[in-house]
C-alpha atoms as a printed R data frame, in Angstrom:
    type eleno elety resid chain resno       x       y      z
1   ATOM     1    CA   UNK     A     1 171.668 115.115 14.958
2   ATOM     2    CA   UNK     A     2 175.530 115.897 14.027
3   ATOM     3    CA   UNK     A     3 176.992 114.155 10.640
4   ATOM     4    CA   UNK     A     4 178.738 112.216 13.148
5   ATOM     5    CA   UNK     A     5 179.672 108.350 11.478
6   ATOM     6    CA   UNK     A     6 178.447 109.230  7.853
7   ATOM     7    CA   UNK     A     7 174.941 110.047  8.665
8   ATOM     8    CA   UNK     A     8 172.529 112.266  7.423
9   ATOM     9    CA   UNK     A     9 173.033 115.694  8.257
10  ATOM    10    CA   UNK     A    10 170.580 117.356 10.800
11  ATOM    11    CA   UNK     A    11 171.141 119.821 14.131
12  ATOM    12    CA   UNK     A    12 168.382 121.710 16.091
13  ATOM    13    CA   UNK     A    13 165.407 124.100 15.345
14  ATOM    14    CA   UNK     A    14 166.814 127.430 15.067
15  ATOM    15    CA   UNK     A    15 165.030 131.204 15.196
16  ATOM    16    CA   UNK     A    16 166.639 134.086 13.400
17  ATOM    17    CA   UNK     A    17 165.431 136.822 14.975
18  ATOM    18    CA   UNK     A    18 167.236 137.765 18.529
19  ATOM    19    CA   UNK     A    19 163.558 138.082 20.812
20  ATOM    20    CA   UNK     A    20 163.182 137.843 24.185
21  ATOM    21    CA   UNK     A    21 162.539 134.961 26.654
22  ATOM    22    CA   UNK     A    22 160.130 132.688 24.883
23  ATOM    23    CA   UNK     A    23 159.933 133.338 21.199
24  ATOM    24    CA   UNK     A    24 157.505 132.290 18.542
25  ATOM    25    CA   UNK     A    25 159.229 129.384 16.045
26  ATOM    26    CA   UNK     A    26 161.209 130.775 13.721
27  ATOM    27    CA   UNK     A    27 163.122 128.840 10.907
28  ATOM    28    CA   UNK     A    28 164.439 125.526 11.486
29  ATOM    29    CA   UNK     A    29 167.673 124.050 11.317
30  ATOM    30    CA   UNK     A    30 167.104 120.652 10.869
31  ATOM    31    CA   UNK     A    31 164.666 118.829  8.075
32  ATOM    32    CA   UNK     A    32 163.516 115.856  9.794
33  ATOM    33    CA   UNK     A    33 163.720 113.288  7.468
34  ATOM    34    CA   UNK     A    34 162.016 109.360  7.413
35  ATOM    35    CA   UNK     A    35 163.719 106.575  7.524
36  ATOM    36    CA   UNK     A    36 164.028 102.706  8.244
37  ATOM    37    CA   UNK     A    37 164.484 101.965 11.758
38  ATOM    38    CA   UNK     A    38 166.177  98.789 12.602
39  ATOM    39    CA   UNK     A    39 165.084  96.377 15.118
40  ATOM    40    CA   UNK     A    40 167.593  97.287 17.757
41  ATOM    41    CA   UNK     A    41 166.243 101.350 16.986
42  ATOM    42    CA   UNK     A    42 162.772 100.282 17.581
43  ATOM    43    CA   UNK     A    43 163.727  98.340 20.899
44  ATOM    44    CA   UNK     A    44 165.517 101.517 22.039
45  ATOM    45    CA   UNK     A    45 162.797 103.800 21.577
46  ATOM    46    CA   UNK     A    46 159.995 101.252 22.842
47  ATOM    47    CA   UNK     A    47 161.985  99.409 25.857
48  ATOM    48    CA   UNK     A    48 164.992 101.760 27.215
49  ATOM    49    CA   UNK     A    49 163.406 105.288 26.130
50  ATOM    50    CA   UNK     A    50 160.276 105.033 29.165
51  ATOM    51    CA   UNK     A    51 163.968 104.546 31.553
52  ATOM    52    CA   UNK     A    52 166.637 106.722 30.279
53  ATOM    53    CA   UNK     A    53 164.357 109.914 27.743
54  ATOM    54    CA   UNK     A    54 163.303 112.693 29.064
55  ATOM    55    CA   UNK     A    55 160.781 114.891 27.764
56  ATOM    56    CA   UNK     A    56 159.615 118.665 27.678
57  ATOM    57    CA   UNK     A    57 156.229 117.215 29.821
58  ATOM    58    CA   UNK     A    58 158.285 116.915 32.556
59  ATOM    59    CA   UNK     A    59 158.978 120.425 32.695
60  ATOM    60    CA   UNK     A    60 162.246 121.934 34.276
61  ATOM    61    CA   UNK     A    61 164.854 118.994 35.222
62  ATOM    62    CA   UNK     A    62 166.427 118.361 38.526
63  ATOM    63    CA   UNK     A    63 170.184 116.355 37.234
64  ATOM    64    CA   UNK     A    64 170.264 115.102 41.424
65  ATOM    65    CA   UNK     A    65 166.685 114.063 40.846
66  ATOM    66    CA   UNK     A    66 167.249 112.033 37.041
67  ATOM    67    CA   UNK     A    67 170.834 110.715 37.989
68  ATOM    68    CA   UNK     A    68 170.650 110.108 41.950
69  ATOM    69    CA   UNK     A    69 173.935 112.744 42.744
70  ATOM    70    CA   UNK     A    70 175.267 115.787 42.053
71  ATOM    71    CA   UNK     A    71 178.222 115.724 39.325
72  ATOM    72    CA   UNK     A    72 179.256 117.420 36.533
73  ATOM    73    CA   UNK     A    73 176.204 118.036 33.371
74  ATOM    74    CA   UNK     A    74 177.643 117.627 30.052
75  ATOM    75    CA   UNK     A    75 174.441 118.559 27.120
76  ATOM    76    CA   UNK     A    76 175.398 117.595 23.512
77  ATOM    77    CA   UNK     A    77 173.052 118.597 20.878
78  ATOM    78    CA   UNK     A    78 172.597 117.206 17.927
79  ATOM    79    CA   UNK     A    79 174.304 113.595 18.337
80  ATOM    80    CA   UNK     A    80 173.518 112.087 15.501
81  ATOM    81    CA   UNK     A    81 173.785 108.166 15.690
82  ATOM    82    CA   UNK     A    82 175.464 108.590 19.097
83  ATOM    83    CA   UNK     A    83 178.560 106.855 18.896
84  ATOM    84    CA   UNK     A    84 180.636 109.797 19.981
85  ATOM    85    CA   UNK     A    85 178.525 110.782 22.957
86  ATOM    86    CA   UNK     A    86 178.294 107.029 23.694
87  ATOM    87    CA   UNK     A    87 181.985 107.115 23.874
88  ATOM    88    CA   UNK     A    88 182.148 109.871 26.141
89  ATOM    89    CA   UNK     A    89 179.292 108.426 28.835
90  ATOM    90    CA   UNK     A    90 181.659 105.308 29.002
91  ATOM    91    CA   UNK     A    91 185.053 107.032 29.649
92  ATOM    92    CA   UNK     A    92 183.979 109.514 31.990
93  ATOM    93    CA   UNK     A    93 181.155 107.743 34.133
94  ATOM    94    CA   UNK     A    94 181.726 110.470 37.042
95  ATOM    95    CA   UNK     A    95 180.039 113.012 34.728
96  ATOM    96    CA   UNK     A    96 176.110 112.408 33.766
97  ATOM    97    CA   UNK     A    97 175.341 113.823 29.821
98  ATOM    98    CA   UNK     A    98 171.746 114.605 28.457
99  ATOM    99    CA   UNK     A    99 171.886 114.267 24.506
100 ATOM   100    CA   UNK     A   100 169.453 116.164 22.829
101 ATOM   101    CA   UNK     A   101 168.033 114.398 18.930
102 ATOM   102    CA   UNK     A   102 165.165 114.861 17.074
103 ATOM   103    CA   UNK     A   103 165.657 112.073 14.993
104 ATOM   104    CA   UNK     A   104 164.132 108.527 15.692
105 ATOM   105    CA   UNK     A   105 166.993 106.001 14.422
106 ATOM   106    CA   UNK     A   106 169.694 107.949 15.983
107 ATOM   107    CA   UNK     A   107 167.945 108.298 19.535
108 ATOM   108    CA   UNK     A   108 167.277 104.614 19.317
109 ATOM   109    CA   UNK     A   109 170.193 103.498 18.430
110 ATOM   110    CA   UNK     A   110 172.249 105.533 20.796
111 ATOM   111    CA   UNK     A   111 169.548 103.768 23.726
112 ATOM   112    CA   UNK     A   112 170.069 100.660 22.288
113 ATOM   113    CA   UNK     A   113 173.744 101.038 22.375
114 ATOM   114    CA   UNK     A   114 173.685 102.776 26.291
115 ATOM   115    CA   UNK     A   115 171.275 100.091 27.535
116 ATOM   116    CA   UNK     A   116 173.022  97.287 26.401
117 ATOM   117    CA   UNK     A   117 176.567  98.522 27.593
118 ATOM   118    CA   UNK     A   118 175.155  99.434 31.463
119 ATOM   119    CA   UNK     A   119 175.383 103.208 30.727
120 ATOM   120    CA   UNK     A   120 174.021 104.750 33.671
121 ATOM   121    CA   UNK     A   121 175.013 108.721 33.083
122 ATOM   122    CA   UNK     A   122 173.100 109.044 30.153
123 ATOM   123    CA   UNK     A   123 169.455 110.932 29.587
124 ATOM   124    CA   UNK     A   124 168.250 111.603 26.243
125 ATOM   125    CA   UNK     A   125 165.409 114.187 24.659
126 ATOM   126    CA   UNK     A   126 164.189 113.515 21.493
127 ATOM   127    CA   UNK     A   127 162.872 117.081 21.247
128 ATOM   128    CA   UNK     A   128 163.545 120.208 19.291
129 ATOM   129    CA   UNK     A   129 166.609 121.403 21.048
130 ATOM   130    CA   UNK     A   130 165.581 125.180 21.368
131 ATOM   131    CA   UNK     A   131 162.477 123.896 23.744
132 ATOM   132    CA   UNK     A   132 164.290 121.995 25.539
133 ATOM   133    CA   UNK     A   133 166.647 124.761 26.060
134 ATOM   134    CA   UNK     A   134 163.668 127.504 27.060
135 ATOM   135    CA   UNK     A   135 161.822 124.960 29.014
136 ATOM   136    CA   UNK     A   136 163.576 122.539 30.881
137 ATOM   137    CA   UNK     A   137 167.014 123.340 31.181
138 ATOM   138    CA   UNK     A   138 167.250 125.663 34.322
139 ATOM   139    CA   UNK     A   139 169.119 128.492 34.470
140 ATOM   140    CA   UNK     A   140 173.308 128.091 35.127
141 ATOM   141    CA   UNK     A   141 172.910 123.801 35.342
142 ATOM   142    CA   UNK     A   142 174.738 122.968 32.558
143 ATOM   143    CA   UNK     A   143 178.543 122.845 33.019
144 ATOM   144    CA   UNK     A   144 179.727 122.153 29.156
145 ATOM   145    CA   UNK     A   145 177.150 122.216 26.239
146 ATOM   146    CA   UNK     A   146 178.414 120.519 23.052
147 ATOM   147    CA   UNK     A   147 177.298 121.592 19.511
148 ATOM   148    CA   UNK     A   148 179.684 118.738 17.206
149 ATOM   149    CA   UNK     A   149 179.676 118.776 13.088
150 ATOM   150    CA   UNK     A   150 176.031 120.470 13.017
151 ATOM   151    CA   UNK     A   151 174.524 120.900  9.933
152 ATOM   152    CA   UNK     A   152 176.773 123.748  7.986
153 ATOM   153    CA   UNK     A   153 174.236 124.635  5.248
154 ATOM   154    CA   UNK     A   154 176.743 125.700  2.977
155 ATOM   155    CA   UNK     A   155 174.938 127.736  0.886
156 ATOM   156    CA   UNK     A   156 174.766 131.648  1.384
157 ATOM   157    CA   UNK     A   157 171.227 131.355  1.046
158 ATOM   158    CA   UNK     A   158 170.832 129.064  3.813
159 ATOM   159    CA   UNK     A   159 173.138 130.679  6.244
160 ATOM   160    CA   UNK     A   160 169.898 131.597  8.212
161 ATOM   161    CA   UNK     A   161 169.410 128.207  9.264
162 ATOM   162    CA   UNK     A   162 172.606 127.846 10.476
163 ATOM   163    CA   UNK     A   163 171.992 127.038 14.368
164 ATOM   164    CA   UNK     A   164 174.751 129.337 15.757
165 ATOM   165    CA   UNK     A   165 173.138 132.493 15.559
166 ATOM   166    CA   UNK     A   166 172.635 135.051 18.342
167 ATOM   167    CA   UNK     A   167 169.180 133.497 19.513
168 ATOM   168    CA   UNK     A   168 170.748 130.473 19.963
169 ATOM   169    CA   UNK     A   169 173.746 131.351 22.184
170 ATOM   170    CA   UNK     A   170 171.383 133.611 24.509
171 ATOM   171    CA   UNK     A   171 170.262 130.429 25.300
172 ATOM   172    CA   UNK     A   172 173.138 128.767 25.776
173 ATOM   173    CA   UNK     A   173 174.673 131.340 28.095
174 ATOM   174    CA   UNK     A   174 171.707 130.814 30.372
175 ATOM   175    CA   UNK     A   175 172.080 127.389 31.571
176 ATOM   176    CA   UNK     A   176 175.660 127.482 31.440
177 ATOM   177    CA   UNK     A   177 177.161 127.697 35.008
178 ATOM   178    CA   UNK     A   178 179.561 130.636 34.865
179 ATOM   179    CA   UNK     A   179 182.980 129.769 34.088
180 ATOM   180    CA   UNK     A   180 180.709 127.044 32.187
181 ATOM   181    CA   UNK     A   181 181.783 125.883 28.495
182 ATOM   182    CA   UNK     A   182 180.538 126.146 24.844
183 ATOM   183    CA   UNK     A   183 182.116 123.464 22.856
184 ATOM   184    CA   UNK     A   184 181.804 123.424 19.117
185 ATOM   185    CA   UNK     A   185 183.648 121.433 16.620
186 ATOM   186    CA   UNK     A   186 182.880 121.822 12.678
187 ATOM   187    CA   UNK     A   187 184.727 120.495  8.991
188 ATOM   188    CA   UNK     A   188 183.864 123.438  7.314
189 ATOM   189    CA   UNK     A   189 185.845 125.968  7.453
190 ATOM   190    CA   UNK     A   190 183.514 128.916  6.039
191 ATOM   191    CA   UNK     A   191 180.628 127.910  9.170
192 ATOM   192    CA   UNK     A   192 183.538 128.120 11.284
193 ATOM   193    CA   UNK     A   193 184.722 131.469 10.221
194 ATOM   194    CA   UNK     A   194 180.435 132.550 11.157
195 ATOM   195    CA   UNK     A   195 181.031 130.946 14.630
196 ATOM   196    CA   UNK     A   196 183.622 133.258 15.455
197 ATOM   197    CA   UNK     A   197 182.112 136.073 14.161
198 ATOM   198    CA   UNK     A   198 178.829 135.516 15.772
199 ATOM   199    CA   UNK     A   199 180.185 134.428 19.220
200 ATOM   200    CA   UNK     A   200 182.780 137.958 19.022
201 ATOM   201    CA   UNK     A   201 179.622 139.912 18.167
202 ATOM   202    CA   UNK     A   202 177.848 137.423 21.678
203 ATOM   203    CA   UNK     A   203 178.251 139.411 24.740
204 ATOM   204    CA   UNK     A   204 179.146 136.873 27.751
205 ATOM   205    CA   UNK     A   205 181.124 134.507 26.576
206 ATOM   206    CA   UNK     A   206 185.346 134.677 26.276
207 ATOM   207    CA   UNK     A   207 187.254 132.148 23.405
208 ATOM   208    CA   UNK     A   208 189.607 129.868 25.631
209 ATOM   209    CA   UNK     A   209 191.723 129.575 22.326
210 ATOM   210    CA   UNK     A   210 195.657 130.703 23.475
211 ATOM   211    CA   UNK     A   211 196.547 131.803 20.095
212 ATOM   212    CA   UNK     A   212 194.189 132.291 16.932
213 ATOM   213    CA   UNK     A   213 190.573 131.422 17.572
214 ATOM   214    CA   UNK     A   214 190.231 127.641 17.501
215 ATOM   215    CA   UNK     A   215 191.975 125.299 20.079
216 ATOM   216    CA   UNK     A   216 193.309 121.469 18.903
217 ATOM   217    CA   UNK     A   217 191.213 119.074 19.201
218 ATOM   218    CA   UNK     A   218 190.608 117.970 22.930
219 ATOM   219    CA   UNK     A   219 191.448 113.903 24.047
220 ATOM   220    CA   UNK     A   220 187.888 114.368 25.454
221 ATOM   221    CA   UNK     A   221 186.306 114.680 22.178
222 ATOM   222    CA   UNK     A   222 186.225 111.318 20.302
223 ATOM   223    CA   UNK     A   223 187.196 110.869 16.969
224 ATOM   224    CA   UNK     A   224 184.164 110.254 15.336
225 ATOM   225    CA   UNK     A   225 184.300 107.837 11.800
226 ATOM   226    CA   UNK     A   226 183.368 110.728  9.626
227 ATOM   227    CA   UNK     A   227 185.675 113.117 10.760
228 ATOM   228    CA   UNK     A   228 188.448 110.081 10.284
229 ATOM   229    CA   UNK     A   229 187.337 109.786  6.589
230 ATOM   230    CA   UNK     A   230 187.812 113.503  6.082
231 ATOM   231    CA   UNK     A   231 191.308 113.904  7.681
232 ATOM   232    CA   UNK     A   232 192.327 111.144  5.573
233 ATOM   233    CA   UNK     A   233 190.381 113.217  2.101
234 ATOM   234    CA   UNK     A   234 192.198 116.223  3.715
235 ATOM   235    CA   UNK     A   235 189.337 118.050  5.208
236 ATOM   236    CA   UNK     A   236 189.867 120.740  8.018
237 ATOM   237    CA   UNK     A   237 188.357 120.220 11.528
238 ATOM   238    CA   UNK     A   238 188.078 123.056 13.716
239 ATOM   239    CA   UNK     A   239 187.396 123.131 16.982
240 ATOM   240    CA   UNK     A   240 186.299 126.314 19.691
241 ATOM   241    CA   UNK     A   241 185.948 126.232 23.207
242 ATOM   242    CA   UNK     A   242 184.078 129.959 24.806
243 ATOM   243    CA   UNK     A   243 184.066 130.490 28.533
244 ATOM   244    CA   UNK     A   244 180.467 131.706 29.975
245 ATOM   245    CA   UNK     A   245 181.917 135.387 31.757
């Protein structure tokens, strides 16, 4: 779940140390937190969830299988209440998307939302993103992964739960396609300075940036409420687009 719209803060579970293949759970990135769910919530997650979520039972996913054709895979993580990636399913209905939340309201909102607008090119897990990632995202499927406004953890002594660390983007260069993309957008510029410093220390992957290290803001991303509020407080946004190589 992104800060996306003003909500609470949240992102995926996260494991510090760089293991290989399957590796025992490390710390978290995200505190799951409770909350009221509204009745439009609860009808997502009890009446469009058994249709459009997917879960880690069903073991590695087929997109032709799930979405009926073969088009381009779009995997946000960490979408928060789901307007944005809502958005996106709507203006580009020749690509399918898989969001990836771990928190109830925003899942059921966002299926809610989806259900009730005819959205078709939308699966969602509500699952800790790093399984989903080991177990049911196959290997080069995945032809842009997005990682928008994820929890920045500001302070120095909980930079270790930031979720862009090297364990994290091992994974995400394996179901990338090659020539695949890493999107990542975040409002603080300190966590931005640690993505580029992680991903130039992250073999496999080249920064699409033509000058500097972040790239403007792309049409394709919506402008999400929160990140409105904060232009107009006069809050940064960056944004940084790496090629898989």
């Amino acid at each position: 779940m992104s800060r996306n719209e003003q909500q609470p803060i949240s992102a995926e579970a996260d494991h510090l140390n760089d293991v290989e293949q399957r590796p025992k759970r490390g710390v978290r990135s995200y505190v799951l937190r409770g909350g009221r769910m509204t009745q439009a919530q609860q009808r997502g997650l009890d009446e469009v969830f058994p249709r459009m979520g997917l879960t880690l039972a069903q073991g590695p996913i087929d997109p032709v299988e799930i979405f009926g054709r073969r088009a381009p895979l779009v995997v946000e993580i960490g979408f928060g209440m789901g307007g944005s990636l809502l958005e996106q399913a709507l203006a580009h209905p020749q690509t399918d998307f898989i969001g990836i939340e771990v928190h109830p309201p925003g899942v059921g909102k966002l299926l809610d939302e989806a259900d009730k607008a005819g959205v078709e090119n939308l699966r969602i897990y509500r699952e800790d993103a790093m399984q989903v990632l080991d177990e049911a995202l196959p290997a080069g499927m995945v032809d842009t992964l997005q990682l928008f406004f994820p929890d920045p953890w500001p302070k120095k002594k909980h930079h270790k739960r930031r979720i862009v660390q090297p364990a994290f983007l091992a994974r995400v260069h394996r179901v990338l396609r090659p020539e695949g993309r890493l999107h990542m957008a975040t409002d603080w510029a300190n966590y931005a300075e640690h993505m580029v410093a992680v991903m130039h220390e992250t073999p496999g992957f080249e920064n699409t940036a033509e000058q500097g290290d972040f790239v403007p803001r792309p049409a394709f991303r919506p402008l999400t409420k929160f990140e409105t509020r904060g232009e107009r407080l006069g809050h940064g946004v960056w944004d940084l687009i790496y090629r898989r190589v």
